[in-house]
XYZ file of C-alpha atoms in Angstrom:
376
model
C -5.556 -57.582 5.694
C -7.426 -57.357 2.711
C -10.260 -57.898 4.061
C -9.840 -56.055 7.173
C -9.437 -52.772 4.786
C -11.980 -53.460 2.637
C -14.734 -54.382 5.861
C -13.573 -51.015 7.286
C -16.401 -48.198 7.688
C -14.013 -45.251 6.596
C -12.626 -47.543 3.513
C -15.426 -46.446 0.855
C -15.377 -42.725 1.904
C -11.192 -42.707 1.281
C -11.509 -44.659 -1.644
C -13.857 -41.873 -3.044
C -11.818 -39.420 -1.792
C -8.399 -40.371 -3.284
C -10.673 -40.802 -6.762
C -11.825 -37.098 -6.111
C -8.850 -35.588 -5.518
C -6.975 -36.477 -8.974
C -10.408 -35.912 -10.782
C -10.562 -32.342 -9.501
C -7.038 -31.420 -10.152
C -7.925 -33.046 -13.911
C -10.839 -30.510 -13.776
C -8.438 -27.733 -12.909
C -5.693 -28.487 -15.568
C -8.434 -28.748 -18.403
C -10.452 -25.708 -16.903
C -7.735 -23.584 -16.370
C -6.047 -23.888 -19.992
C -9.644 -22.931 -21.377
C -10.255 -19.912 -19.307
C -6.432 -18.904 -20.453
C -7.602 -19.022 -23.759
C -10.713 -17.586 -23.796
C -10.144 -14.347 -21.395
C -6.763 -13.470 -23.096
C -8.690 -11.006 -25.350
C -9.742 -9.084 -22.313
C -6.553 -8.423 -20.601
C -7.972 -7.689 -16.795
C -9.989 -10.937 -16.819
C -7.066 -13.184 -18.069
C -4.417 -11.457 -15.371
C -7.111 -12.750 -12.780
C -6.975 -15.907 -14.173
C -3.539 -16.136 -13.908
C -3.268 -14.659 -10.362
C -6.552 -17.450 -9.641
C -4.596 -20.440 -10.719
C -2.178 -21.752 -8.225
C -5.328 -21.027 -5.719
C -7.270 -22.732 -7.558
C -5.560 -26.295 -7.403
C -6.231 -25.736 -3.971
C -10.013 -25.039 -3.866
C -11.318 -27.714 -5.978
C -9.776 -30.495 -4.499
C -11.198 -28.897 -1.450
C -14.645 -28.749 -3.295
C -14.830 -32.623 -4.534
C -13.434 -33.662 -0.614
C -16.624 -31.891 1.141
C -18.803 -33.514 -1.537
C -17.359 -36.855 -0.739
C -17.406 -35.785 3.013
C -21.064 -34.882 2.496
C -21.908 -37.890 0.955
C -20.697 -40.376 3.992
C -22.909 -41.758 6.013
C -23.418 -39.877 9.587
C -22.773 -42.503 11.377
C -18.939 -42.748 10.497
C -16.664 -42.302 13.374
C -15.234 -38.943 13.204
C -16.924 -37.828 10.286
C -18.184 -34.593 11.819
C -14.958 -33.136 12.509
C -13.465 -34.171 9.433
C -16.665 -32.415 7.628
C -16.109 -29.307 10.094
C -12.167 -29.394 9.268
C -12.394 -29.298 5.619
C -15.075 -26.608 5.562
C -12.824 -24.552 7.481
C -9.933 -25.369 4.441
C -12.830 -24.820 2.056
C -13.517 -21.280 3.741
C -9.847 -20.060 4.239
C -9.085 -21.376 0.595
C -11.807 -19.693 -0.823
C -11.373 -16.031 0.343
C -7.805 -16.644 -0.412
C -9.420 -17.448 -3.618
C -11.453 -13.935 -3.696
C -8.740 -11.837 -2.811
C -6.197 -13.168 -5.705
C -8.759 -12.585 -7.829
C -9.420 -9.184 -6.838
C -5.761 -8.756 -6.648
C -5.100 -10.099 -10.750
C -8.078 -7.799 -12.012
C -6.555 -5.002 -10.182
C -3.242 -5.485 -11.693
C -4.702 -6.343 -15.372
C -6.632 -2.625 -15.098
C -2.926 -1.020 -14.323
C -1.460 -3.021 -16.707
C -3.636 -1.295 -19.892
C -3.083 1.872 -18.367
C 0.583 2.628 -17.608
C 1.588 5.630 -15.192
C 4.917 6.009 -16.267
C 4.567 8.667 -19.926
C 4.517 11.902 -19.785
C 0.609 12.504 -19.967
C -0.369 10.174 -17.334
C -3.277 12.368 -15.679
C -5.826 9.417 -17.531
C -3.317 6.773 -15.880
C -2.857 7.934 -12.233
C -6.800 8.498 -11.917
C -7.110 4.639 -12.842
C -4.018 3.807 -10.651
C -5.619 5.599 -7.712
C -9.213 3.899 -7.938
C -8.262 0.522 -8.706
C -5.824 0.487 -5.800
C -8.430 2.055 -2.854
C -11.010 0.049 -4.413
C -8.929 -3.287 -4.455
C -7.837 -3.021 -0.920
C -11.187 -2.109 0.075
C -13.001 -5.064 -1.877
C -9.852 -7.511 -0.385
C -10.375 -6.235 3.321
C -14.055 -6.775 3.036
C -13.643 -10.114 1.772
C -11.302 -11.031 4.776
C -13.501 -9.994 7.448
C -16.317 -12.010 5.575
C -14.194 -15.002 5.422
C -12.793 -15.068 8.845
C -16.734 -14.352 10.702
C -17.774 -17.425 8.194
C -14.637 -19.433 9.900
C -15.849 -18.244 13.270
C -19.569 -19.032 12.204
C -19.034 -22.449 12.130
C -17.916 -23.114 15.553
C -21.404 -23.421 17.571
C -19.981 -21.492 20.752
C -18.901 -18.679 18.291
C -22.679 -18.573 17.470
C -23.484 -18.304 20.925
C -21.084 -16.091 22.106
C -22.067 -13.869 19.157
C -26.204 -14.184 19.772
C -25.474 -12.908 23.252
C -23.303 -10.420 22.769
C -25.948 -8.973 20.088
C -28.758 -9.496 22.138
C -27.464 -8.010 25.254
C -24.324 -5.835 24.865
C -26.332 -2.364 24.101
C -23.155 -0.516 25.983
C -20.758 -2.520 24.626
C -22.183 -2.092 21.245
C -21.752 1.851 21.511
C -18.405 1.565 23.072
C -17.490 -0.785 20.273
C -18.765 1.611 17.688
C -16.925 4.408 19.070
C -13.910 2.527 19.470
C -13.880 1.430 15.488
C -15.250 4.998 14.195
C -11.126 5.815 13.042
C -11.508 2.320 11.164
C -15.162 3.242 9.527
C -14.093 6.344 9.050
C -10.548 5.931 7.024
C -12.712 2.938 5.203
C -15.150 6.136 3.462
C -12.699 8.348 3.231
C -11.191 5.693 1.305
C -14.386 5.158 -1.102
C -14.477 9.348 -1.398
C -10.755 9.454 -2.264
C -11.162 6.411 -4.987
C -14.221 7.758 -6.387
C -13.817 11.461 -6.015
C -10.481 11.516 -6.248
C -9.293 14.672 -4.558
C -5.875 12.967 -4.645
C -3.909 10.721 -6.877
C -1.119 8.509 -6.659
C 1.812 11.022 -7.830
C 0.199 14.266 -7.313
C 2.435 16.847 -6.041
C 0.452 18.299 -2.950
C 1.568 20.880 -0.658
C -0.086 19.825 2.794
C 1.047 20.900 6.445
C 3.305 23.357 5.173
C 5.813 20.301 3.186
C 6.015 19.491 -1.063
C 5.941 16.217 -2.145
C 4.343 13.979 -4.174
C 1.345 11.475 -3.310
C 3.923 7.720 -2.962
C 1.297 5.598 -1.913
C -2.826 5.155 -0.474
C -2.989 2.602 1.606
C -6.921 1.582 3.253
C -6.274 3.986 6.227
C -3.065 6.209 5.547
C -1.765 8.062 2.912
C 2.335 8.171 2.151
C 3.649 11.413 0.962
C 7.260 11.655 -0.031
C 8.643 15.086 0.778
C 11.165 16.741 -1.812
C 14.270 15.755 0.802
C 13.312 11.771 0.610
C 10.988 12.521 4.327
C 8.031 10.784 3.941
C 5.037 12.398 5.574
C 2.393 10.146 6.820
C -1.512 11.112 6.920
C -4.873 9.697 7.283
C -7.160 9.330 4.783
C -9.702 11.754 6.621
C -7.348 14.260 6.709
C -7.686 14.323 2.808
C -11.541 14.800 3.732
C -11.560 16.872 6.039
C -8.786 20.049 5.841
C -7.706 21.774 3.087
C -4.401 21.172 1.378
C -2.935 22.227 -2.208
C -3.261 20.177 -5.318
C -0.769 21.007 -8.357
C -1.378 18.833 -10.162
C -5.701 18.023 -10.214
C -6.231 18.641 -13.545
C -2.637 19.124 -15.009
C 1.435 19.040 -13.896
C 1.144 22.163 -15.820
C 2.222 25.141 -13.498
C 3.069 29.013 -13.798
C 6.350 29.669 -11.789
C 7.678 33.084 -10.064
C 10.411 35.115 -9.659
C 10.777 38.305 -7.453
C 13.501 40.586 -7.613
C 14.598 43.852 -6.217
C 16.074 46.871 -8.074
C 16.454 50.602 -7.653
C 14.337 53.008 -9.612
C 17.334 53.904 -12.016
C 16.557 50.467 -13.185
C 15.834 50.397 -17.135
C 13.396 47.804 -17.590
C 13.676 47.069 -21.604
C 17.097 45.884 -21.050
C 15.491 43.779 -18.336
C 13.085 42.538 -20.488
C 14.999 41.754 -23.581
C 17.430 39.203 -21.300
C 14.916 37.464 -19.306
C 13.304 36.706 -22.765
C 16.733 35.866 -23.921
C 16.996 33.446 -20.796
C 13.570 32.039 -20.496
C 13.597 31.166 -24.540
C 17.250 29.430 -24.032
C 16.533 27.518 -20.868
C 15.213 23.999 -21.478
C 12.567 23.521 -18.511
C 10.104 26.274 -20.349
C 7.160 24.756 -22.122
C 6.744 27.843 -25.017
C 3.638 28.599 -23.269
C 4.259 31.871 -21.473
C 5.981 34.248 -19.843
C 6.311 38.121 -18.903
C 7.906 40.652 -17.022
C 6.341 43.113 -15.060
C 6.959 45.639 -11.949
C 4.497 44.598 -9.021
C 5.525 46.878 -6.291
C 7.242 49.816 -5.302
C 8.594 50.648 -1.800
C 10.689 53.827 -0.834
C 13.664 52.259 -1.612
C 13.338 49.686 -4.184
C 10.980 48.047 -6.721
C 9.378 44.768 -6.876
C 9.983 42.786 -9.915
C 8.341 39.657 -11.424
C 8.880 37.382 -13.934
C 5.964 34.963 -14.874
C 7.309 31.839 -16.727
C 5.489 28.305 -16.960
C 6.537 24.458 -16.953
C 5.488 20.877 -17.596
C 5.652 20.143 -14.171
C 6.545 21.417 -10.734
C 9.860 19.834 -10.880
C 10.753 22.017 -13.947
C 9.155 24.806 -12.879
C 11.421 25.136 -10.018
C 14.588 24.666 -12.086
C 13.273 27.425 -14.625
C 12.712 29.994 -11.514
C 16.114 29.050 -10.129
C 17.377 29.567 -13.692
C 15.718 32.755 -14.284
C 16.432 34.328 -11.008
C 19.914 33.643 -11.624
C 20.110 35.372 -15.216
C 19.416 38.071 -13.713
C 21.270 38.665 -10.862
C 24.234 38.237 -13.138
C 22.868 40.255 -16.187
C 22.183 43.146 -12.982
C 25.840 42.871 -11.245
C 27.511 42.747 -14.840
C 25.466 45.160 -16.692
C 23.860 47.528 -13.816
C 25.607 47.451 -10.705
C 24.499 50.834 -10.161
C 21.230 49.846 -10.095
C 21.369 47.037 -7.448
C 19.095 47.573 -4.232
C 20.985 49.912 -1.557
C 20.552 51.567 1.214
C 22.090 55.111 0.834
C 22.468 57.577 3.574
C 24.240 60.921 2.722
C 25.117 63.767 3.621
C 24.405 67.127 3.638
C 25.374 69.020 0.022
C 25.514 66.049 -1.904
C 21.792 65.782 -3.993
C 23.672 67.078 -6.714
C 25.575 64.560 -7.498
C 24.684 61.050 -8.474
C 23.652 58.534 -6.245
C 26.088 56.096 -7.327
C 28.788 58.524 -6.826
C 28.691 60.090 -3.225
C 31.854 60.218 -1.859
C 30.274 60.264 1.610
C 27.788 57.631 1.219
C 27.716 55.141 3.337
C 26.364 51.915 1.169
C 24.943 48.661 3.040
C 23.948 45.958 0.784
C 20.042 44.781 0.254
C 18.702 41.646 -0.631
C 18.589 41.473 -4.193
C 17.043 37.969 -4.949
C 14.386 37.945 -2.296
C 11.804 35.285 -3.360
C 8.059 35.388 -2.617
C 5.266 32.538 -3.180
C 8.285 30.215 -4.314
C 7.188 26.882 -2.921
C 9.803 24.644 -1.820
C 12.733 22.428 -3.766
C 10.981 19.592 -5.745
C 13.312 17.130 -4.915
């Protein structure tokens, strides 16, 4: 039995393979320890090495087996099939290793720029660039790996050559069909480099207020204030206009509009606005004022401007100011609330609010203009 095994044509090849695999695992073990220690000062490379270690445990033995099978005699039975199968496994494992390397490097970069801080503009810029570029690179690696695996089959090479040689019309049709894919790919690169939007940016798109929750290789997920999700293709943000409230800073200037009768004195109203704004925790201390910005035949328009650090705080501050002003006017100057009056003859000498025959209809007191939508 032993003599038959020693005389078998595959004995030397399998013996070499049995020795090569443990040797490759030993190299993986020692090399991994060395690389982990060397890359520790560089967080991105260190994260990449840690992410690649499990996959490298598969790649290195396959490389060792490839060397063994290539050194085997060509007249061995099934050696071609074994080499082909080993090559397919190696391509797949190498592709997996490249994807893990890109993913690990991206994780290492993101770990150095946490976005859960107050001033996270730079972190969100890095987050957007890293995620979009990493996903684009991983997509390209997967496509290249699949193409290399197909090219190992002679039949696939012949089919590909014949298609390239004779399928002009088919190529045009395929190009038109693949246009959205390539358009989104290019749009993704433009978004990553030019950054018209970033992760966690506050946008107004299609009349909806929301935050950028995710940017994939083909679309952007916008989380609307009421927890709905608006899905838009990447090309939308290259081809169409939209509002970005946090392009350079998250600070906003909020506007509150109320309407009052012409008899309303401005001095106590300004004093009350100052009290409300300075007492509000949402105000960032930069600026506030009150002005009469318009006058109609019935009322005057009073506008209050106030600043906040974020859009969410700006919305809450606007609501607080609006409620405070309405409450102040109701309590201290109810006679100057907006009203529509119809008076009979002979009543002109009486104060408007004391006319016995006046028919009064309520007029909206807190009409908004340019208020946006709730931030939650």
